[in-house]
mmCIF file of C-alpha atoms in Angstrom:
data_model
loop_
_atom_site.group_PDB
_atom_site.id
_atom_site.type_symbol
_atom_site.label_atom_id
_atom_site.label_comp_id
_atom_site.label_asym_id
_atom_site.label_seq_id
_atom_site.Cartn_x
_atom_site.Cartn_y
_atom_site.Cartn_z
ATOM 1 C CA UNK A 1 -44.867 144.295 206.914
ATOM 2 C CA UNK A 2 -44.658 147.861 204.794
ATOM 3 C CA UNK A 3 -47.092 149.458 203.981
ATOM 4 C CA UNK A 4 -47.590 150.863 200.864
ATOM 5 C CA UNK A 5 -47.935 154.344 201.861
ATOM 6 C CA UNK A 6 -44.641 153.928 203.577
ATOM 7 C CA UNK A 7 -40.769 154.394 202.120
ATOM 8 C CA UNK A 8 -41.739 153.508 198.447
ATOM 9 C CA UNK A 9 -41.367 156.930 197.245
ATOM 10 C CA UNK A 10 -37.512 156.229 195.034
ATOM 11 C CA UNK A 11 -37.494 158.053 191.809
ATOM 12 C CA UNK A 12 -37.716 155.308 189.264
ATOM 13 C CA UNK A 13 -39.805 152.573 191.238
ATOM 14 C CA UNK A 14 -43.163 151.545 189.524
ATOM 15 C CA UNK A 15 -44.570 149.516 191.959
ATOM 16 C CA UNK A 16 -43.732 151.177 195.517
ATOM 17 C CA UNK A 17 -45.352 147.875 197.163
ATOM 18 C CA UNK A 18 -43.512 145.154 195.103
ATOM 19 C CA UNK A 19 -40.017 146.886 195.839
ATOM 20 C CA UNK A 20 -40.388 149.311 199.017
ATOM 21 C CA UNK A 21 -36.690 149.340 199.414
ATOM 22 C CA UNK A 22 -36.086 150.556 195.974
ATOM 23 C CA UNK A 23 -33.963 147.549 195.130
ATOM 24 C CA UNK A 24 -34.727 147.575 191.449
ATOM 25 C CA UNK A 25 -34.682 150.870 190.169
ATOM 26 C CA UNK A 26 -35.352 151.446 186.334
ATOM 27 C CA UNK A 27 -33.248 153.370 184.363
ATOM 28 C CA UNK A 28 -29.877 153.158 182.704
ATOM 29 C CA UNK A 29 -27.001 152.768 185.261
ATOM 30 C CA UNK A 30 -23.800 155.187 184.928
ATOM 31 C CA UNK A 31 -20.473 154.898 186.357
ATOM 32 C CA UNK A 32 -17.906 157.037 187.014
ATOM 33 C CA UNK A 33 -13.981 155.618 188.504
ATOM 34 C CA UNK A 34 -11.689 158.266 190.149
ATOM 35 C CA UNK A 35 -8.562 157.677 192.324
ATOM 36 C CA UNK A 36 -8.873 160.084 195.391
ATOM 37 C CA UNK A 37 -6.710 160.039 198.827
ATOM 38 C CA UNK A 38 -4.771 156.849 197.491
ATOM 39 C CA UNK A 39 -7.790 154.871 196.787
ATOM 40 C CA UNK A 40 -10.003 154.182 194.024
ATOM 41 C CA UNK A 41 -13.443 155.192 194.082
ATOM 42 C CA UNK A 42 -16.303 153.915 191.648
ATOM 43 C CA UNK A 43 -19.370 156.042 192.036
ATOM 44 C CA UNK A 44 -22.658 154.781 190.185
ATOM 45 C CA UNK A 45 -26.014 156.235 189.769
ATOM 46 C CA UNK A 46 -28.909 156.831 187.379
ATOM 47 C CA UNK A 47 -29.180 160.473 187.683
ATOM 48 C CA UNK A 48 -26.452 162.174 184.818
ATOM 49 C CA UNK A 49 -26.687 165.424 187.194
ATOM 50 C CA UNK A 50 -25.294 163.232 190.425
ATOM 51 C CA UNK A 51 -22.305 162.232 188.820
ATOM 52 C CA UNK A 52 -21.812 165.494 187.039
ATOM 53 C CA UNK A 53 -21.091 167.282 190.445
ATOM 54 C CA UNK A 54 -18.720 163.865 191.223
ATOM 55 C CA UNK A 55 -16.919 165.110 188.196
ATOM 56 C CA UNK A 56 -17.131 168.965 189.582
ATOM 57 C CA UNK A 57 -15.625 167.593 192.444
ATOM 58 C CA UNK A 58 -12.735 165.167 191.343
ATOM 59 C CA UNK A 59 -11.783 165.360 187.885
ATOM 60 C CA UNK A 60 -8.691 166.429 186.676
ATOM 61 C CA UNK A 61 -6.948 165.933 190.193
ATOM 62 C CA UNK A 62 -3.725 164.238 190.597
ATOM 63 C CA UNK A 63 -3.798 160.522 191.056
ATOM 64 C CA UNK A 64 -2.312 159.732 194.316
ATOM 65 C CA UNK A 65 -0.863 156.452 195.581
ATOM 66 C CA UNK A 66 0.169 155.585 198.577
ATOM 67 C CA UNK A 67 2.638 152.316 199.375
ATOM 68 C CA UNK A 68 0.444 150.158 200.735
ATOM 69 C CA UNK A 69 -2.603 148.057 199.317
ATOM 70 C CA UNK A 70 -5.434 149.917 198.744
ATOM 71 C CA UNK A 71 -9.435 148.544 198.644
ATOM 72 C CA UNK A 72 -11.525 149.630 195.790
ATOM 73 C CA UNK A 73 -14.739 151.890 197.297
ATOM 74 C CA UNK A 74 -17.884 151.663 195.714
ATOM 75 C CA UNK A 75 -20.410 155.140 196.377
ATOM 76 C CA UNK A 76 -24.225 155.059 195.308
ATOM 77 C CA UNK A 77 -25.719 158.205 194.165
ATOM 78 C CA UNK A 78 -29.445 157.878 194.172
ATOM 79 C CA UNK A 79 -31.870 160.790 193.375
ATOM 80 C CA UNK A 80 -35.173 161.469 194.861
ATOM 81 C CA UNK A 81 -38.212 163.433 193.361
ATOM 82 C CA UNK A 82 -38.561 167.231 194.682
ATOM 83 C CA UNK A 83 -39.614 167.338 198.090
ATOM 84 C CA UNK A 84 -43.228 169.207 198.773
ATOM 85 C CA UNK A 85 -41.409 171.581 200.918
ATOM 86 C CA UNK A 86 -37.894 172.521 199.878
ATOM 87 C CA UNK A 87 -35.588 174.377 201.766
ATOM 88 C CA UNK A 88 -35.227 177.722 201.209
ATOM 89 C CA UNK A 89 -32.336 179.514 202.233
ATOM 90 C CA UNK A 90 -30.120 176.348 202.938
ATOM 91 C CA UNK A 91 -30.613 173.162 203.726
ATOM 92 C CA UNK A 92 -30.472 172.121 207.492
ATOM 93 C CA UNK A 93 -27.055 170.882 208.889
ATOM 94 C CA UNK A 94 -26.125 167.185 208.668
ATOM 95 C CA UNK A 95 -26.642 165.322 211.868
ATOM 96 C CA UNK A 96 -24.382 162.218 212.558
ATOM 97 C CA UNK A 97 -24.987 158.561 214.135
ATOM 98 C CA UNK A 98 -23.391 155.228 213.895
ATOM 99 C CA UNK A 99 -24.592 151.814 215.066
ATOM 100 C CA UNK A 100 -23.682 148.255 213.708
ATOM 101 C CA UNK A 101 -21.184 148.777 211.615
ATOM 102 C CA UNK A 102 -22.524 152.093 209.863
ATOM 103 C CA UNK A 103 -22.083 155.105 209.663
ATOM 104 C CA UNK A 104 -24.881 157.830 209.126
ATOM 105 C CA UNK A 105 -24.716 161.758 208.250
ATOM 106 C CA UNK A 106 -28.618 162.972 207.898
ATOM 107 C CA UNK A 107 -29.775 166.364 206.508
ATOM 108 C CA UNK A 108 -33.645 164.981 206.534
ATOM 109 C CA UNK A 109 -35.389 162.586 205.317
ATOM 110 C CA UNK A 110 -34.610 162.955 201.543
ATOM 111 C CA UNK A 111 -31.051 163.902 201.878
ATOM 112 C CA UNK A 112 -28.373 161.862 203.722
ATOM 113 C CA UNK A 113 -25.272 159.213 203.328
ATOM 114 C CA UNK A 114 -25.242 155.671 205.090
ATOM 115 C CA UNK A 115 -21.376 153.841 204.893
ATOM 116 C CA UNK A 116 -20.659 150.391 205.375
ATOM 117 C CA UNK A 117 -16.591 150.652 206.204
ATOM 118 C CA UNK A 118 -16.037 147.317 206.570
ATOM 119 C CA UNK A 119 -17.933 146.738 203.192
ATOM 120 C CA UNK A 120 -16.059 149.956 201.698
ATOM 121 C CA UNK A 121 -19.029 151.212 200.293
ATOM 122 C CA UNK A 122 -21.689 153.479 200.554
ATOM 123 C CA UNK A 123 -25.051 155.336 199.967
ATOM 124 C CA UNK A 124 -25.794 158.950 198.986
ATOM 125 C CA UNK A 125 -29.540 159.831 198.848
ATOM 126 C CA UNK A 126 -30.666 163.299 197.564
ATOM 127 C CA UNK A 127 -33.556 165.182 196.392
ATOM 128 C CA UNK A 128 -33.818 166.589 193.277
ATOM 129 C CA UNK A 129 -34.120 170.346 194.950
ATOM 130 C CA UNK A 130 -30.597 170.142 196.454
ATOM 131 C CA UNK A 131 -29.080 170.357 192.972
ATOM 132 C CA UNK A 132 -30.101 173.845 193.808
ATOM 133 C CA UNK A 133 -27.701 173.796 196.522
ATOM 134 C CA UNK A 134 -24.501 172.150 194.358
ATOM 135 C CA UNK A 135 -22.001 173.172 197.278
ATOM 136 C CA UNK A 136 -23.808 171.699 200.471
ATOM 137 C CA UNK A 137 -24.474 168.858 198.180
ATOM 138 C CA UNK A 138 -21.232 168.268 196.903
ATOM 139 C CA UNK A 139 -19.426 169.351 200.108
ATOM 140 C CA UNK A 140 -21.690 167.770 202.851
ATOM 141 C CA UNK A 141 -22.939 164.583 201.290
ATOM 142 C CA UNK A 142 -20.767 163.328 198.614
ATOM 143 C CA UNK A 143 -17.330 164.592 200.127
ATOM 144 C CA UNK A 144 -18.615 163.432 203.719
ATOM 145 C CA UNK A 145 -18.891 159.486 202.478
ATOM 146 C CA UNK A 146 -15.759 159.774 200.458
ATOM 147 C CA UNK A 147 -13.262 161.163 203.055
ATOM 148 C CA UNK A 148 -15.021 158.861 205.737
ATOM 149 C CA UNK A 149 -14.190 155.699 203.897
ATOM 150 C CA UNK A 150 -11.011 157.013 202.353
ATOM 151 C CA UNK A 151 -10.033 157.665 206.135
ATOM 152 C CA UNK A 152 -11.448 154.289 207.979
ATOM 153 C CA UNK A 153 -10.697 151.888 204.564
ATOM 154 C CA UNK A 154 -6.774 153.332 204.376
ATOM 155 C CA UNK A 155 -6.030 153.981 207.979
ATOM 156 C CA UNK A 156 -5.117 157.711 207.299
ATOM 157 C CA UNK A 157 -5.633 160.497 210.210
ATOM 158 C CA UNK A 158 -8.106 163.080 209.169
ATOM 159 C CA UNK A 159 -6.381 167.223 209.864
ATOM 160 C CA UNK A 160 -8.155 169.840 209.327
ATOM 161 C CA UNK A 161 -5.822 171.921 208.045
ATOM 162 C CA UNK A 162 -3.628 172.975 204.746
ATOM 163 C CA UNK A 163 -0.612 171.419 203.121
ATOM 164 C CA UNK A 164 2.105 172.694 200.693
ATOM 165 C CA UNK A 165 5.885 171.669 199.540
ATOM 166 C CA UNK A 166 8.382 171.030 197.104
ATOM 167 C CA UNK A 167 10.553 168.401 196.362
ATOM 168 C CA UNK A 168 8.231 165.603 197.883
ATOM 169 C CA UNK A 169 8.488 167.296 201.573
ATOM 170 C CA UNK A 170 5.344 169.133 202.591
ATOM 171 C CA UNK A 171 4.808 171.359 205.614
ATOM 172 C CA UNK A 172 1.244 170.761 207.243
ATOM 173 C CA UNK A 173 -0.496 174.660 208.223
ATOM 174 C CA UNK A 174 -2.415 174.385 211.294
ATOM 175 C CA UNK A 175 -4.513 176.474 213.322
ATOM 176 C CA UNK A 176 -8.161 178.102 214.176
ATOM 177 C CA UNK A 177 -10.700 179.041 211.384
ATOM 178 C CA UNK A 178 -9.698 182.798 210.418
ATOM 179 C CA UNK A 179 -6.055 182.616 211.114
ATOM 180 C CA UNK A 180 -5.260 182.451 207.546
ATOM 181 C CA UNK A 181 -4.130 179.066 206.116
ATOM 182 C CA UNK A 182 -5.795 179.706 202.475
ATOM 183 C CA UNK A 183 -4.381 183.146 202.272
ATOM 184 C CA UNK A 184 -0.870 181.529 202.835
ATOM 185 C CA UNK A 185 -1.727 178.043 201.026
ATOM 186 C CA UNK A 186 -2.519 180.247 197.954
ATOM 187 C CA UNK A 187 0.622 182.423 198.368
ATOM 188 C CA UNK A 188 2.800 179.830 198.949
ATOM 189 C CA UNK A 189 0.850 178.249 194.959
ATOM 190 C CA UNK A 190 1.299 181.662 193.687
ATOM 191 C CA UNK A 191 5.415 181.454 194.215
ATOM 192 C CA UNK A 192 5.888 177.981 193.291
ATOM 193 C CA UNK A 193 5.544 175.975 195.906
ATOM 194 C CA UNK A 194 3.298 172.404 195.609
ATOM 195 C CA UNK A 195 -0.187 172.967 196.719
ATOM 196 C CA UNK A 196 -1.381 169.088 198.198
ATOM 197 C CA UNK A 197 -4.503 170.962 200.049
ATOM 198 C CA UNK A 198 -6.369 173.934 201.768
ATOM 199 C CA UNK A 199 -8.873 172.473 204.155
ATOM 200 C CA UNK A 200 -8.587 168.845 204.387
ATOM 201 C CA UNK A 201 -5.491 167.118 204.763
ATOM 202 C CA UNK A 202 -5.208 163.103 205.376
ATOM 203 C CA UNK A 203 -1.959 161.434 206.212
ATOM 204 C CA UNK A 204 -0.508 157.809 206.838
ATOM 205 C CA UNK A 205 0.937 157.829 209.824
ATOM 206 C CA UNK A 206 3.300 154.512 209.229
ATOM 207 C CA UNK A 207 5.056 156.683 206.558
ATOM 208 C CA UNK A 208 4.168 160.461 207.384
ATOM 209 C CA UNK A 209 2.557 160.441 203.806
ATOM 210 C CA UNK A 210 0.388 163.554 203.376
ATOM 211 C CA UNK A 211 -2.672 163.411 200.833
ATOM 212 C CA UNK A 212 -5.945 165.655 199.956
ATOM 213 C CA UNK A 213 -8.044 166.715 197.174
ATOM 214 C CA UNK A 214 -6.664 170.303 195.658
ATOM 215 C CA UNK A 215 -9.950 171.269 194.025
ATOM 216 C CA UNK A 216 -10.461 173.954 195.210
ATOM 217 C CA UNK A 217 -9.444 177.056 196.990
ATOM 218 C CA UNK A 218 -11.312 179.078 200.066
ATOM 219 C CA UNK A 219 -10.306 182.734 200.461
ATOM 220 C CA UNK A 220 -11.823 185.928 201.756
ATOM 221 C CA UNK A 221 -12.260 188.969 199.638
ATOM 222 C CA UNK A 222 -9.872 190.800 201.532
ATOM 223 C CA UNK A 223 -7.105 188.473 200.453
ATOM 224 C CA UNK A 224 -7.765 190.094 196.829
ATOM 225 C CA UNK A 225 -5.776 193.175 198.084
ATOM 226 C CA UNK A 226 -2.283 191.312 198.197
ATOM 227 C CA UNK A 227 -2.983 189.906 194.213
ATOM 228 C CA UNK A 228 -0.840 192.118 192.227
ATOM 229 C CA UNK A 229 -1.059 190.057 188.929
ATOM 230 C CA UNK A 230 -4.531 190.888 187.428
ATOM 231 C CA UNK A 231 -4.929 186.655 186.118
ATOM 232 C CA UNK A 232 -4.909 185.995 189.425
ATOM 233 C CA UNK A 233 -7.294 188.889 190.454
ATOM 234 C CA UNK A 234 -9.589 187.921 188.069
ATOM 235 C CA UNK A 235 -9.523 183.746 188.370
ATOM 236 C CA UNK A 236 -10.236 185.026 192.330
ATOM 237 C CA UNK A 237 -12.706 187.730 192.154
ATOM 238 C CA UNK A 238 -14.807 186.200 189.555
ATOM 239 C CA UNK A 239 -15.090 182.558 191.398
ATOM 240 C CA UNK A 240 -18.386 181.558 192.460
ATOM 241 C CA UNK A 241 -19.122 183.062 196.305
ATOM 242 C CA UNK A 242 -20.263 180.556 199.024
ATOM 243 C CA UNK A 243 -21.625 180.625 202.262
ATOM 244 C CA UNK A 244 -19.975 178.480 205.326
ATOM 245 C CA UNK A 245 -22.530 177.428 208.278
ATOM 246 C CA UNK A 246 -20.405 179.754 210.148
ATOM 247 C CA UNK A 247 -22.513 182.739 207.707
ATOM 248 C CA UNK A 248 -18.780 183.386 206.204
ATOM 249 C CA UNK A 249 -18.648 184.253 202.612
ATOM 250 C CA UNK A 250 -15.729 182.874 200.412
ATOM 251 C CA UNK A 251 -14.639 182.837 196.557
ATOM 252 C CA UNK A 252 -14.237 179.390 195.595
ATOM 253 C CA UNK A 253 -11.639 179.385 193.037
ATOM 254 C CA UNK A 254 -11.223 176.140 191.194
ATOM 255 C CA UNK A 255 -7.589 175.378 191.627
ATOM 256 C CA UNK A 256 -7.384 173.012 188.539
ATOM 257 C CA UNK A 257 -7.503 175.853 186.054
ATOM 258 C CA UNK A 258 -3.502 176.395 186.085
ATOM 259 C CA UNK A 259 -2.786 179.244 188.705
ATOM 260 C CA UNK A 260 0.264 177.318 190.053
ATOM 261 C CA UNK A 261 1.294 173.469 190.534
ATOM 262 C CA UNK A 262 -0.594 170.462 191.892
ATOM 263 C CA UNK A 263 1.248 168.221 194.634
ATOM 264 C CA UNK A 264 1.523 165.208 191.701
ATOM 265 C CA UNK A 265 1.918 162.871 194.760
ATOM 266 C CA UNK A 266 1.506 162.699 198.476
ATOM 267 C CA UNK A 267 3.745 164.577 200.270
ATOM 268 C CA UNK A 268 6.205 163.540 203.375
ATOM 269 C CA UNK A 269 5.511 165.204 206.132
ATOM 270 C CA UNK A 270 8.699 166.984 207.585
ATOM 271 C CA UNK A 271 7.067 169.981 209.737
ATOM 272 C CA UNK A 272 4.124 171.839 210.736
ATOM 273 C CA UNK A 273 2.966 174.738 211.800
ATOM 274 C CA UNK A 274 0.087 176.670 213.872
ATOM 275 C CA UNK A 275 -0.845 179.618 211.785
ATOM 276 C CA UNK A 276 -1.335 182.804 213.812
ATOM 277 C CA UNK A 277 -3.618 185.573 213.013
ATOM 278 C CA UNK A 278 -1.128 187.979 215.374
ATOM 279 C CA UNK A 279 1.732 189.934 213.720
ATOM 280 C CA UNK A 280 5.665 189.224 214.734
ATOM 281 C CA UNK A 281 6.991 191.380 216.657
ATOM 282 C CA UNK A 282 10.080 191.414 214.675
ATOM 283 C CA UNK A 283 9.135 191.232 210.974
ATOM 284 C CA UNK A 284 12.031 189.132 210.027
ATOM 285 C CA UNK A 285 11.257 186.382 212.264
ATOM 286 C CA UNK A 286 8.165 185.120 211.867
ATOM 287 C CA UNK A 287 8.477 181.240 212.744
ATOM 288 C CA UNK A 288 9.161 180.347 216.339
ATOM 289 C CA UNK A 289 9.614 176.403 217.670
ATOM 290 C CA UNK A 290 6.879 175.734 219.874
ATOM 291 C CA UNK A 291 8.465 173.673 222.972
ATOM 292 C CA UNK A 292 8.121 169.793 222.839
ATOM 293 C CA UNK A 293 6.288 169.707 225.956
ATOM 294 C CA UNK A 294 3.447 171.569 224.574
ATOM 295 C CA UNK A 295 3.214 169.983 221.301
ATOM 296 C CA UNK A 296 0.534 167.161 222.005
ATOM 297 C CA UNK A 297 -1.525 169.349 223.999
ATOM 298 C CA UNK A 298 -1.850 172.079 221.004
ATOM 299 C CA UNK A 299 -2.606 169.269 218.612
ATOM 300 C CA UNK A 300 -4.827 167.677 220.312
ATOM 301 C CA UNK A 301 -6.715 171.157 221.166
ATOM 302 C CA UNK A 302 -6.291 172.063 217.456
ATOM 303 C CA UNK A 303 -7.563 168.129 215.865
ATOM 304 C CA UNK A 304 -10.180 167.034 218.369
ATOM 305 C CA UNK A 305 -11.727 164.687 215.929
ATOM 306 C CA UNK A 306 -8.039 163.086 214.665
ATOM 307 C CA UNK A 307 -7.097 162.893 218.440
ATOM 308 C CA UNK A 308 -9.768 160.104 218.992
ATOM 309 C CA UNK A 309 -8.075 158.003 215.671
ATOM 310 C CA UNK A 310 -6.144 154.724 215.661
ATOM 311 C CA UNK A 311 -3.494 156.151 213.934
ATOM 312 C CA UNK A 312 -3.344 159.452 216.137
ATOM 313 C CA UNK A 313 -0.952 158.410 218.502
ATOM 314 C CA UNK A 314 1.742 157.307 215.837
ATOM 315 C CA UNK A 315 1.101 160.539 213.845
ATOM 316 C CA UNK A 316 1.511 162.722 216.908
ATOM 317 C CA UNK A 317 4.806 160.909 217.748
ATOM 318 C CA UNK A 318 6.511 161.292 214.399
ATOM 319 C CA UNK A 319 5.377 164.726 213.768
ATOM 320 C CA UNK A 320 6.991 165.672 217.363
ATOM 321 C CA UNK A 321 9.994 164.404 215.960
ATOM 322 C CA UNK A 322 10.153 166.599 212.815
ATOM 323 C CA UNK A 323 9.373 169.205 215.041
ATOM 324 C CA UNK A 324 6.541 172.068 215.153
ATOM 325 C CA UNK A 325 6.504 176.017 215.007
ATOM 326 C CA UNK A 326 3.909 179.251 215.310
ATOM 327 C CA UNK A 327 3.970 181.537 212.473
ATOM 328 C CA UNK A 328 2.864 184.820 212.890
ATOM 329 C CA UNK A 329 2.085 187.306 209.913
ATOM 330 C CA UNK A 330 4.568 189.372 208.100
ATOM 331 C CA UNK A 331 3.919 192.754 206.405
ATOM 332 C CA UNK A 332 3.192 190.620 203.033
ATOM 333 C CA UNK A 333 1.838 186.891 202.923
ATOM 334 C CA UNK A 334 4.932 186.228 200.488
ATOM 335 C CA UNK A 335 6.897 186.912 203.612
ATOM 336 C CA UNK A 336 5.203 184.022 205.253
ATOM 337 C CA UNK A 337 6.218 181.420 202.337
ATOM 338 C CA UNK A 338 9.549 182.651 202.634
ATOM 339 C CA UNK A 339 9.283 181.311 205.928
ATOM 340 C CA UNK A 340 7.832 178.339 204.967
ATOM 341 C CA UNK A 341 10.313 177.753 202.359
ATOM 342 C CA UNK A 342 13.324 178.335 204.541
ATOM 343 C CA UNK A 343 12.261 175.521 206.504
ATOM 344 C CA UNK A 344 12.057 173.255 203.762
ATOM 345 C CA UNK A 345 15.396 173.990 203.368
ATOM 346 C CA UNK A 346 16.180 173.271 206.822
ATOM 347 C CA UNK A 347 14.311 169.670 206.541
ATOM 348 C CA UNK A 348 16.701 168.385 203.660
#
C-alpha cells in the first residue's frame, strides 16, 4: 500500500494516488534518435529543455559503427518540479549501487539514473533546478546512463583517457589527471591529426576498435599561451568555464564548431602512450618504450575501473602487442604530436 503523501510528486501526474509510480504522465511525448559509441540511442521525454541538453550533448557528432550487431537503447528523461531546497553551489556527487540487474547513480532524491542493461534501457530523473547546473546534468546523469549501457550493451572497455590518428590508426594518450592529454589531444587537432576523444575513450577489444564522443574539449587556461592563431585563442578563451569536483577550472570548447577534423569513424588501435607531466631530458626524444613486463601493471594502475571488465583481459593482451611508450614534454606541445605522428608512421 502507498500512501498518498508518498512518491506521487512526478511533474505531470493529476492524481498522485491513482498513479504513484507516475506511469501515465500527461503531456506530449518527444523523441530524439542519435547514434553514439556504435549504437543507437532513442531518448524520449516530455520536458523540450531535457532533450535540448541531449542535443547540446550529441548532435552534430560523427556516426560511428562498429562491425558487429548493435542493440537499439532506449533513455527516459523525466523532469521533476523545483525542489524546496535547491542546491546552491553544486549539486552533491552521484553515489553508485547495483542490485538485480540494475544499475543506480543517485545525486538525491530528485536527481538520479536507474539502467536496466539487459533491457538496454534506462531512466534519468531530474529536477527542474538542475537545468541551472547544465554541465553536472548533462555530464553526470545523462552521459553516466549512456556510456554505461553503450559499454555493458556493446561489450566495449571503458579508458579514461584521450585518442587521436590519421588514416584509421589511432594512438590511445594515457596517464594521471594533470599530465596533459587535452593540451596534446588539442595540439595534435590543431596540426591535422583526427581527434576520436579527450576524456573518454571506449574500445572493442575483439577488433582494437577505438570510439568516443568528440564534443567537447577540456583545457586549462594556461594552455592559451601555446595558441598562436588568434581563431583559436578566441574559440578557447571565450568557451564557457567549468568547475571539476576536483575544484579545477576548465574552458569547455565545443569541438564541433570546425577547429580541426572529427575521427569520421572508430579508430584501430595501434599504440598508446602514458603522458608525462616531466620534461625529456633530451628534447629530441621524447617517447621511450616502456618494457613489456611492466605494461599490465601500469595499465591496470592507470584503468582501475576497465581492469575489472570482461573484455579487459583481451584488450590488455592486444594492446601489449602493438606495444606502449612514456612521453615526456617537449619545449612546444607541437613537439609532442610530432612524436605522436612519427609513430603512426612507424605502425603502417
Amino acid at each position: 500500500m502507498i500512501d498518498d503523501d508518498g512518491p506521487g510528486f512526478c511533474a505531470g501526474v493529476k492524481d498522485a494516488g491513482a498513479d504513484p509510480f507516475c506511469e501515465r504522465l500527461a503531456g506530449r511525448r518527444f523523441s530524439v534518435c542519435r547514434q553514439i559509441l556504435g549504437g543507437c540511442f532513442r531518448f524520449e521525454s516530455t520536458s523540450k529543455a531535457l532533450l535540448d541538453l541531449v542535443e547540446v550533448a550529441y548532435a552534430g557528432l560523427p556516426s560511428h559503427q562498429l562491425p558487429t550487431g548493435a542493440p537499439d537503447f532506449r533513455i527516459e528523461l523525466r523532469l521533476l518540479p523545483r525542489q524546496v531546497s535547491p542546491h546552491a553551489a553544486e549539486p552533491p556527487p552521484v553515489r553508485v549501487q547495483s542490485g538485480a540487474g540494475l544499475l543506480c547513480g543517485v545525486m538525491d532524491a530528485s536527481n538520479y539514473v536507474v539502467l536496466a542493461p539487459g533491457q538496454h534501457s534506462g531512466l534519468v530523473v531530474a529536477s527542474q533546478d538542475m537545468l541551472g547546473h547544465p554541465y553536472h546534468l548533462r555530464y553526470e546523469l545523462i552521459e553516466f546512463a549512456v556510456f554505461t549501457l553503450a559499454t555493458r550493451g556493446l561489450g566495449l572497455v571503458p579508458l579514461h583517457g584521450a585518442c587521436v590518428g590519421r588514416d584509421g590508426r589511432g594512438i590511445l594518450l594515457l596517464g594521471a589527471s594533470g599530465s596533459g592529454k587535452s593540451t596534446l589531444a588539442l595540439h595534435s587537432l590543431l596540426q591535422g591529426l583526427d581527434f576520436l576523444a579527450e576524456d573518454a575513450v571506449f574500445v572493442q577489444p575483439e577488433s582494437m576498435l577505438a570510439t568516443g564522443v568528440a564534443n567537447y574539449l577540456h583545457v586549462h587556461a594556461d594552455a592559451l599561451c601555446f595558441i598562436d592563431e588568434g581563431a583559436i585563442w578566441r574559440w578557447i578563451s571565450q568557451a564557457p568555464i567549468i568547475r571539476r569536483r576536483s575544484g579545477v577550472e576548465k574552458f569547455e570548447a565545443d569541438l564541433r564548431q570546425g577547429h580541426g577534423r572529427l575521427a569520421a569513424a572508430p579508430l584501430e588501435l595501434v599504440g598508446a602512450v602514458f603522458v608525462s607531466s616531466q620534461s625529456a631530458d633530451d628534447a629530441d626524444v621524447l617517447l621511450s618504450p616502456v618494457s613489456s613486463d611492466e605494461i599490465a601493471a601500469r595499465l591496470s594502475a592507470d584503468q582501475s575501473y576497465a581492469a575489472g571488465q570482461p573484455g579487459w583481459r583481451c584488450f590488455e593482451q592486444r594492446l601489449m602487442q602493438a606495444g606502449v611508450h612514456q612521453l615526456r614534454r617537449g619545449r612546444h606541445p607541437r613537439d609532442s604530436v610530432d612524436a605522436l605522428r612519427r609513430l603512426l608512421d612507424r605502425c603502417r
